[in-house]
Coordinates of C-alpha atoms and ligand atoms in Angstrom, one line a residue:
M1 CA 30.9 -2.6 26.9
N2 CA 27.2 -2.3 26.4
L3 CA 26.1 -4.8 23.7
D4 CA 23.4 -3.9 21.2
I5 CA 21.3 -7.0 21.8
N6 CA 18.6 -5.9 19.3
R7 CA 21.3 -5.8 16.6
I8 CA 22.6 -9.2 17.7
R9 CA 19.0 -10.6 17.6
R10 CA 18.7 -9.5 13.9
D11 CA 21.5 -11.9 13.1
F12 CA 19.3 -14.9 14.2
P13 CA 16.4 -15.2 11.7
I14 CA 14.6 -17.9 13.7
L15 CA 14.0 -15.4 16.6
E16 CA 11.8 -13.2 14.3
Q17 CA 9.0 -15.8 14.0
Q18 CA 5.8 -16.2 15.9
V19 CA 4.6 -19.5 17.4
Y20 CA 0.9 -19.9 18.1
G21 CA 0.5 -16.2 17.2
K22 CA 2.9 -15.2 20.0
T23 CA 6.4 -13.7 19.6
L24 CA 8.8 -16.6 20.2
V25 CA 10.7 -16.4 23.5
Y26 CA 13.4 -19.0 23.2
L27 CA 14.8 -20.0 26.6
D28 CA 16.0 -23.5 25.8
N29 CA 19.6 -22.6 24.9
G30 CA 21.1 -25.2 27.2
A31 CA 19.6 -27.9 24.9
T32 CA 20.7 -26.1 21.7
T33 CA 21.3 -22.5 20.6
Q34 CA 19.9 -20.8 17.5
K35 CA 22.2 -20.1 14.6
P36 CA 23.3 -16.7 13.2
N37 CA 23.1 -16.0 9.5
V38 CA 26.9 -16.3 9.1
V39 CA 26.7 -20.0 10.1
I40 CA 23.6 -20.7 8.0
D41 CA 25.2 -18.9 5.0
K42 CA 28.5 -20.8 5.4
I43 CA 26.7 -24.1 5.2
C44 CA 24.9 -23.1 2.0
E45 CA 28.1 -21.6 0.5
M46 CA 30.0 -24.8 1.2
Y47 CA 27.4 -27.0 -0.6
R48 CA 26.9 -24.4 -3.4
K49 CA 30.5 -23.7 -4.2
Y50 CA 33.1 -25.9 -2.5
N51 CA 31.8 -29.3 -1.6
A52 CA 34.3 -32.1 -2.1
N53 CA 35.7 -34.8 0.3
I54 CA 38.7 -33.5 2.3
H55 CA 42.2 -34.9 2.5
R56 CA 41.9 -37.2 -0.5
G57 CA 41.3 -35.4 -3.7
V58 CA 44.0 -33.6 -5.7
H59 CA 41.4 -31.4 -7.5
Y60 CA 40.5 -27.8 -6.8
L61 CA 37.3 -28.4 -4.8
S62 CA 39.0 -31.0 -2.5
E63 CA 41.9 -28.7 -1.9
K64 CA 39.6 -25.8 -1.0
S65 CA 37.5 -27.8 1.4
T66 CA 40.6 -29.4 3.0
Q67 CA 42.1 -25.9 3.4
F68 CA 38.9 -24.5 5.0
Y69 CA 38.6 -27.6 7.3
E70 CA 42.2 -27.2 8.5
E71 CA 41.7 -23.5 8.9
S72 CA 38.7 -24.3 11.1
R73 CA 40.9 -26.5 13.3
Q74 CA 43.1 -23.5 13.7
T75 CA 40.2 -21.3 14.7
V76 CA 39.1 -23.8 17.3
A77 CA 42.7 -24.1 18.6
H78 CA 43.0 -20.4 18.9
F79 CA 39.5 -20.1 20.6
I80 CA 40.5 -22.4 23.5
N81 CA 44.2 -21.5 23.4
A82 CA 45.4 -25.0 22.5
S83 CA 49.2 -24.9 21.9
S84 CA 48.9 -26.7 18.6
N85 CA 46.3 -27.5 15.9
K86 CA 47.2 -31.2 16.3
E87 CA 45.4 -31.1 19.7
I88 CA 42.0 -30.4 18.1
I89 CA 40.0 -33.4 17.0
F90 CA 36.6 -32.9 15.3
T91 CA 34.0 -35.3 16.6
K92 CA 30.2 -35.5 16.4
G93 CA 29.8 -33.6 19.7
T94 CA 30.5 -33.8 23.4
T95 CA 29.0 -37.3 23.8
D96 CA 31.2 -38.6 21.0
S97 CA 34.3 -36.9 22.5
V98 CA 33.7 -38.4 26.0
N99 CA 33.1 -41.8 24.5
L100 CA 36.3 -41.5 22.5
I101 CA 38.4 -40.8 25.6
A102 CA 36.5 -43.2 27.9
H103 CA 37.1 -46.1 25.4
A104 CA 40.6 -45.2 24.3
F105 CA 41.8 -44.4 27.8
G106 CA 40.0 -47.3 29.3
D107 CA 41.4 -49.8 26.9
R108 CA 44.9 -48.7 27.5
F109 CA 45.0 -47.6 31.1
L110 CA 42.2 -49.1 33.2
K111 CA 42.2 -52.4 35.0
K112 CA 40.5 -54.0 38.0
G113 CA 41.1 -52.1 41.2
D114 CA 41.5 -48.7 39.5
Q115 CA 39.1 -45.9 40.0
V116 CA 37.4 -43.4 37.7
L117 CA 36.1 -40.1 39.3
V118 CA 33.1 -38.1 38.1
T119 CA 30.9 -35.6 40.0
A120 CA 27.2 -36.0 41.1
L121 CA 26.4 -33.2 38.6
E122 CA 27.2 -35.0 35.4
H123 CA 25.1 -35.2 32.3
H124 CA 24.5 -38.7 31.2
A125 CA 27.0 -38.1 28.4
N126 CA 29.8 -37.9 31.0
L127 CA 28.5 -40.7 33.1
V128 CA 27.2 -43.6 31.0
P129 CA 30.4 -44.0 28.9
W130 CA 32.4 -44.3 32.1
Q131 CA 30.0 -46.8 33.5
M132 CA 30.4 -48.8 30.3
I133 CA 34.2 -48.8 30.4
C134 CA 34.3 -49.5 34.2
Q135 CA 32.0 -52.6 33.6
K136 CA 34.4 -53.7 30.8
T137 CA 37.6 -53.2 32.7
G138 CA 36.6 -53.9 36.3
A139 CA 37.5 -50.4 37.4
E140 CA 35.3 -48.7 40.0
L141 CA 33.3 -45.5 39.3
K142 CA 33.4 -43.0 42.2
I143 CA 31.1 -40.1 42.5
I144 CA 32.1 -36.8 44.1
P145 CA 29.1 -35.6 46.1
I146 CA 27.4 -32.2 46.1
N147 CA 25.7 -30.1 48.8
E148 CA 22.0 -29.0 48.7
K149 CA 22.9 -25.9 46.6
G150 CA 24.4 -28.0 43.9
E151 CA 28.1 -27.3 44.7
I152 CA 30.8 -29.9 44.8
L153 CA 31.9 -30.9 48.3
Q154 CA 35.5 -30.0 48.0
D155 CA 36.6 -31.8 51.2
K156 CA 34.9 -35.0 50.0
Y157 CA 36.6 -34.6 46.6
R158 CA 40.1 -34.4 48.3
E159 CA 39.3 -37.5 50.3
L160 CA 38.5 -39.4 47.1
L161 CA 41.8 -38.5 45.5
S162 CA 44.4 -41.3 45.6
D163 CA 46.9 -43.3 43.6
R164 CA 44.1 -45.7 42.7
C165 CA 42.2 -43.0 40.8
K166 CA 43.3 -43.0 37.2
I167 CA 41.2 -40.3 35.6
L168 CA 38.9 -37.5 36.6
S169 CA 36.1 -36.5 34.3
L170 CA 34.0 -33.5 35.3
T171 CA 31.6 -30.9 34.0
H172 CA 32.6 -27.2 33.9
V173 CA 29.0 -26.0 34.1
S174 CA 26.1 -28.2 35.2
N175 CA 23.4 -28.3 32.5
S176 CA 20.6 -28.9 35.0
L177 CA 21.5 -26.6 37.9
G178 CA 23.8 -24.0 36.3
T179 CA 26.6 -24.5 38.8
I180 CA 30.0 -23.3 37.7
V181 CA 32.5 -25.9 39.0
P182 CA 35.9 -24.5 40.2
I183 CA 37.7 -26.8 37.7
K184 CA 41.0 -25.0 37.7
E185 CA 41.6 -25.7 41.4
M186 CA 40.2 -29.2 41.1
I187 CA 42.5 -30.0 38.2
A188 CA 45.6 -28.8 40.1
Q189 CA 44.6 -31.1 43.0
A190 CA 44.1 -34.1 40.7
H191 CA 47.6 -33.4 39.2
A192 CA 49.2 -33.7 42.6
Y193 CA 48.2 -37.4 42.2
H194 CA 49.2 -37.5 38.5
I195 CA 45.5 -37.9 37.6
P196 CA 44.6 -36.7 34.1
V197 CA 41.4 -34.6 33.8
L198 CA 38.7 -34.5 31.1
V199 CA 36.5 -31.4 31.2
D200 CA 33.0 -31.5 29.8
A201 CA 32.7 -28.0 28.5
A202 CA 29.4 -28.5 26.7
Q203 CA 27.7 -25.8 28.9
S204 CA 30.7 -23.5 29.4
V205 CA 32.5 -22.5 26.2
Q206 CA 29.5 -20.5 25.0
H207 CA 29.3 -18.6 28.3
I208 CA 32.8 -18.3 29.8
P209 CA 36.2 -17.7 28.3
V210 CA 38.0 -21.1 28.3
D211 CA 41.8 -21.4 28.1
V212 CA 43.0 -25.0 28.1
Q213 CA 46.6 -24.1 28.9
E214 CA 45.6 -22.0 31.8
L215 CA 43.2 -24.7 33.1
D216 CA 46.0 -27.3 32.3
C217 CA 43.4 -30.0 31.6
E218 CA 44.5 -33.1 29.6
F219 CA 41.2 -33.2 27.6
L220 CA 38.2 -31.0 27.0
A221 CA 35.0 -31.6 25.0
F222 CA 32.3 -29.4 23.6
S223 CA 29.4 -29.5 21.0
G224 CA 29.0 -27.2 18.1
H225 CA 25.3 -26.9 18.3
K226 CA 25.4 -25.4 21.9
I227 CA 27.8 -22.6 20.7
Y228 CA 25.7 -21.2 17.9
G229 CA 27.2 -23.7 15.4
P230 CA 25.6 -26.7 13.6
T231 CA 24.5 -30.0 15.0
G232 CA 26.6 -33.1 14.4
I233 CA 29.9 -31.5 15.0
G234 CA 32.0 -31.2 18.2
V235 CA 35.4 -30.9 19.5
L236 CA 37.8 -32.9 21.6
Y237 CA 40.9 -31.1 22.8
G238 CA 43.8 -33.3 24.1
K239 CA 47.3 -32.5 25.1
T240 CA 49.7 -33.8 22.5
E241 CA 51.5 -36.2 24.8
W242 CA 48.2 -37.8 25.8
L243 CA 46.7 -38.1 22.3
E244 CA 49.9 -39.7 21.1
K245 CA 49.8 -42.4 23.8
L246 CA 46.1 -43.3 23.4
P247 CA 45.1 -45.9 20.9
P248 CA 42.7 -45.0 18.1
Y249 CA 39.0 -45.2 18.9
Q250 CA 37.6 -46.2 15.5
G251 CA 39.3 -47.6 12.4
G252 CA 38.7 -46.7 8.8
G253 CA 39.7 -44.3 6.1
D254 CA 41.8 -41.2 6.9
M255 CA 43.1 -42.5 10.2
I256 CA 45.7 -44.8 8.7
D257 CA 49.3 -44.6 7.6
D258 CA 49.9 -47.9 5.9
V259 CA 47.4 -50.8 5.6
E260 CA 48.0 -54.4 4.8
Y261 CA 45.3 -57.2 4.9
Q262 CA 46.3 -58.3 8.4
K263 CA 47.5 -55.1 10.1
S264 CA 47.8 -51.3 9.8
T265 CA 49.8 -48.5 11.1
Y266 CA 48.0 -45.3 12.0
A267 CA 48.2 -41.6 11.0
E268 CA 49.6 -39.0 13.3
I269 CA 47.3 -37.0 15.5
P270 CA 44.8 -35.5 15.0
L271 CA 43.8 -37.7 12.0
K272 CA 44.4 -40.9 14.1
F273 CA 41.1 -40.0 15.8
E274 CA 39.2 -38.9 12.7
A275 CA 38.2 -42.1 11.0
G276 CA 36.0 -41.9 7.9
T277 CA 34.7 -38.8 6.1
S278 CA 34.6 -36.0 8.7
N279 CA 31.7 -33.7 9.0
Y280 CA 33.8 -31.0 7.3
V281 CA 31.0 -28.8 6.2
D282 CA 29.8 -28.4 9.8
A283 CA 33.3 -28.1 11.1
I284 CA 33.8 -25.1 8.8
A285 CA 30.5 -23.6 9.8
L286 CA 31.4 -24.1 13.5
A287 CA 34.5 -22.0 12.9
E288 CA 32.1 -19.2 11.7
A289 CA 30.1 -19.5 14.9
I290 CA 33.3 -19.2 16.9
K291 CA 34.4 -16.2 15.0
Y292 CA 31.0 -14.7 15.5
I293 CA 31.1 -14.9 19.2
S294 CA 34.7 -14.0 19.4
N295 CA 33.9 -10.8 17.7
I296 CA 31.3 -10.0 20.3
G297 CA 33.8 -11.1 23.0
L298 CA 33.2 -13.9 25.5
K299 CA 33.7 -11.5 28.4
N300 CA 30.9 -9.2 27.0
I301 CA 28.7 -12.3 26.5
A302 CA 29.4 -13.4 30.1
A303 CA 28.6 -10.0 31.5
H304 CA 25.3 -9.7 29.5
E305 CA 24.2 -13.3 30.5
Q306 CA 25.1 -12.8 34.1
E307 CA 22.9 -9.7 34.2
I308 CA 20.0 -11.6 32.7
L309 CA 20.6 -14.4 35.1
R310 CA 20.6 -12.0 38.1
Y311 CA 17.5 -10.2 36.9
A312 CA 15.6 -13.5 36.2
T313 CA 16.5 -15.0 39.5
E314 CA 15.4 -11.9 41.4
Q315 CA 12.0 -11.8 39.6
M316 CA 11.4 -15.5 39.9
L317 CA 12.1 -15.4 43.7
K318 CA 9.1 -13.0 44.0
I319 CA 6.7 -15.8 42.7
E320 CA 5.2 -17.6 45.6
G321 CA 5.5 -21.4 45.4
L322 CA 8.4 -21.2 42.9
K323 CA 11.5 -23.0 44.2
I324 CA 14.9 -22.6 42.5
I325 CA 16.8 -25.8 42.3
G326 CA 20.5 -25.1 42.3
T327 CA 21.6 -22.1 44.2
A328 CA 25.4 -22.3 43.9
A329 CA 27.3 -19.1 44.5
Q330 CA 28.8 -19.3 41.0
K331 CA 26.2 -20.0 38.2
A332 CA 26.1 -19.7 34.5
S333 CA 23.0 -18.9 32.6
A334 CA 20.5 -21.6 33.5
I335 CA 17.8 -21.6 36.2
S336 CA 16.0 -24.8 37.2
F337 CA 12.9 -24.5 39.2
T338 CA 9.7 -26.2 40.4
L339 CA 6.3 -24.6 40.8
K340 CA 4.1 -25.8 43.7
N341 CA 1.1 -27.9 42.5
V342 CA 2.3 -27.8 38.9
H343 CA 3.9 -30.7 37.2
N344 CA 7.0 -29.6 35.1
L345 CA 5.6 -31.2 32.0
D346 CA 2.3 -29.3 32.3
A347 CA 4.2 -26.1 32.8
G348 CA 6.3 -26.7 29.7
M349 CA 3.3 -27.4 27.5
I350 CA 1.4 -24.4 28.7
L351 CA 4.4 -22.1 28.4
D352 CA 4.8 -23.4 24.9
K353 CA 1.3 -22.3 24.0
M354 CA 2.3 -18.8 25.3
G355 CA 5.2 -18.8 22.9
I356 CA 7.9 -19.6 25.5
A357 CA 10.3 -22.5 24.9
V358 CA 11.7 -24.0 28.1
R359 CA 13.1 -27.4 29.0
T360 CA 11.3 -29.8 31.4
G361 CA 12.1 -33.1 32.9
H362 CA 15.3 -34.7 34.2
H363 CA 17.7 -32.9 31.8
C364 CA 19.7 -36.1 31.1
A365 CA 20.8 -36.1 34.8
Q366 CA 18.5 -38.7 36.3
P367 CA 20.8 -39.7 39.2
L368 CA 21.1 -36.0 40.2
M369 CA 17.3 -35.5 40.1
K370 CA 16.9 -38.7 42.2
K371 CA 19.4 -37.4 44.7
L372 CA 17.5 -34.1 44.9
G373 CA 14.3 -36.1 45.5
I374 CA 12.5 -34.7 42.5
T375 CA 11.4 -36.2 39.2
G376 CA 12.4 -33.1 37.2
T377 CA 12.4 -29.4 36.9
I378 CA 11.5 -26.6 34.5
R379 CA 14.7 -25.1 33.2
V380 CA 15.2 -21.7 31.5
S381 CA 18.6 -21.2 29.9
F382 CA 19.8 -18.0 28.4
A383 CA 22.0 -17.0 25.5
I384 CA 23.5 -13.8 24.1
Y385 CA 20.3 -12.8 22.3
N386 CA 18.0 -13.0 25.4
T387 CA 16.6 -9.8 26.9
K388 CA 15.1 -8.6 30.2
D389 CA 11.9 -8.0 28.2
E390 CA 11.8 -11.7 27.5
V391 CA 12.3 -12.4 31.2
D392 CA 9.3 -10.2 31.9
V393 CA 7.2 -12.2 29.5
L394 CA 8.3 -15.4 31.3
I395 CA 7.5 -14.0 34.7
S396 CA 4.0 -12.9 33.7
A397 CA 3.4 -16.3 32.1
L398 CA 4.5 -18.0 35.3
Q399 CA 2.1 -15.9 37.3
K400 CA -0.8 -16.9 35.0
L401 CA 0.3 -20.5 35.2
K402 CA 0.1 -20.3 39.0
Q403 CA -3.4 -18.9 38.9
M404 CA -4.6 -21.6 36.5
F405 CA -3.4 -24.4 38.9
N406 CA -4.4 -22.8 42.2
Ligands
PMP1 N1 27.4 -32.5 28.7 C1 26.6 -31.5 29.1 C2 26.9 -30.8 30.4 C3 25.5 -31.2 28.3 O1 24.7 -30.2 28.7 C4 25.2 -31.9 27.2 C5 24.0 -31.7 26.3 N2 22.9 -31.3 27.0 C6 26.1 -33.0 26.8 C7 27.2 -33.2 27.6 C8 25.9 -33.8 25.6 O2 26.1 -33.0 24.4 P1 25.7 -33.6 23.0 O3 24.3 -34.1 23.1 O4 25.8 -32.4 22.1 O5 26.7 -34.6 22.7

């Protein structure tokens, strides 16, 4: 199916504006995506017509917001094909979801001598929480290495699997290099050792169809703001049996069953993991974002973005002195690169003045950058609304940049 990208672009009001007198070319979608009108309108509608705290009130507004919130949980469950709504926990985002699992799992299941496995590609969000819990429990953090293209070394991964390894936490798509990790095969191999797996899907759910039952992962995390939804809302998926055996991460209202001054019993899942007033407005708006992209179709989105990725890669390779960092065979829509004689920060600032928003620096993956022997890259990352015309604007800006510095 050929998508009408110009029609899609009209759904995103921010894209119509000019910056520094230039038409905005937004290529920082890996950091956050722009929001369609349906999401913005839903947030306004919630505050204008339905706002009331969920799960507590018996009045009309509270019943309405509770109903919309629980329907949103259903929308998310359907989107990733969870087998039950109970398996969907609303969090603040991927970082919050990973911290929840690292701490709840670590407190219950990790001890000295155990190992936690992550890959060399991880965002700090899927690394630092595990470092913290390893320091607390005495478990050891093991890193699965990558090759120079940014692909996981599968033989090294298999060597690291053992009965000492208690959990594997890995990214589906690398935010800094764009590598698509073959998680389905890796999850199956971990399961041969009864190792549960957490997938960081922050950079995948908006680009690739994700089916948690097909992947068979125990946990999966993503952020609303990277999938055209609001900031401050995210998702943690967990298999029922696992969520039931993990202790709560935070205590407070909504997560309890019965409370006495000295002790409490806890609510059933998912509420056991949703202490305090949830960000129900943004959860409801996130469901709108999911419906929006589901209507377009994830397969159609993937096809369009792959085409943009292919075209941009081809054009960029023609620029002398431009080096693409991350050349995995399977990539999602991000290209990291360096330009000879140009510091990434200077490049970012000059491109900005030309109306082009890109990301520069270490992309919250400092150990990876150090391993690659660089301080950072320039990263362009594409979304459903990006076009080949925008790639052309980028390419001519990069040519100008090169001339300026040579
Ligand atoms: N993991 C990956 C792969 C990411 O790209 C990001 C965000 N850049 C995160 C985790 C953290 O997401 P958030 O800041 O929304 O919690």
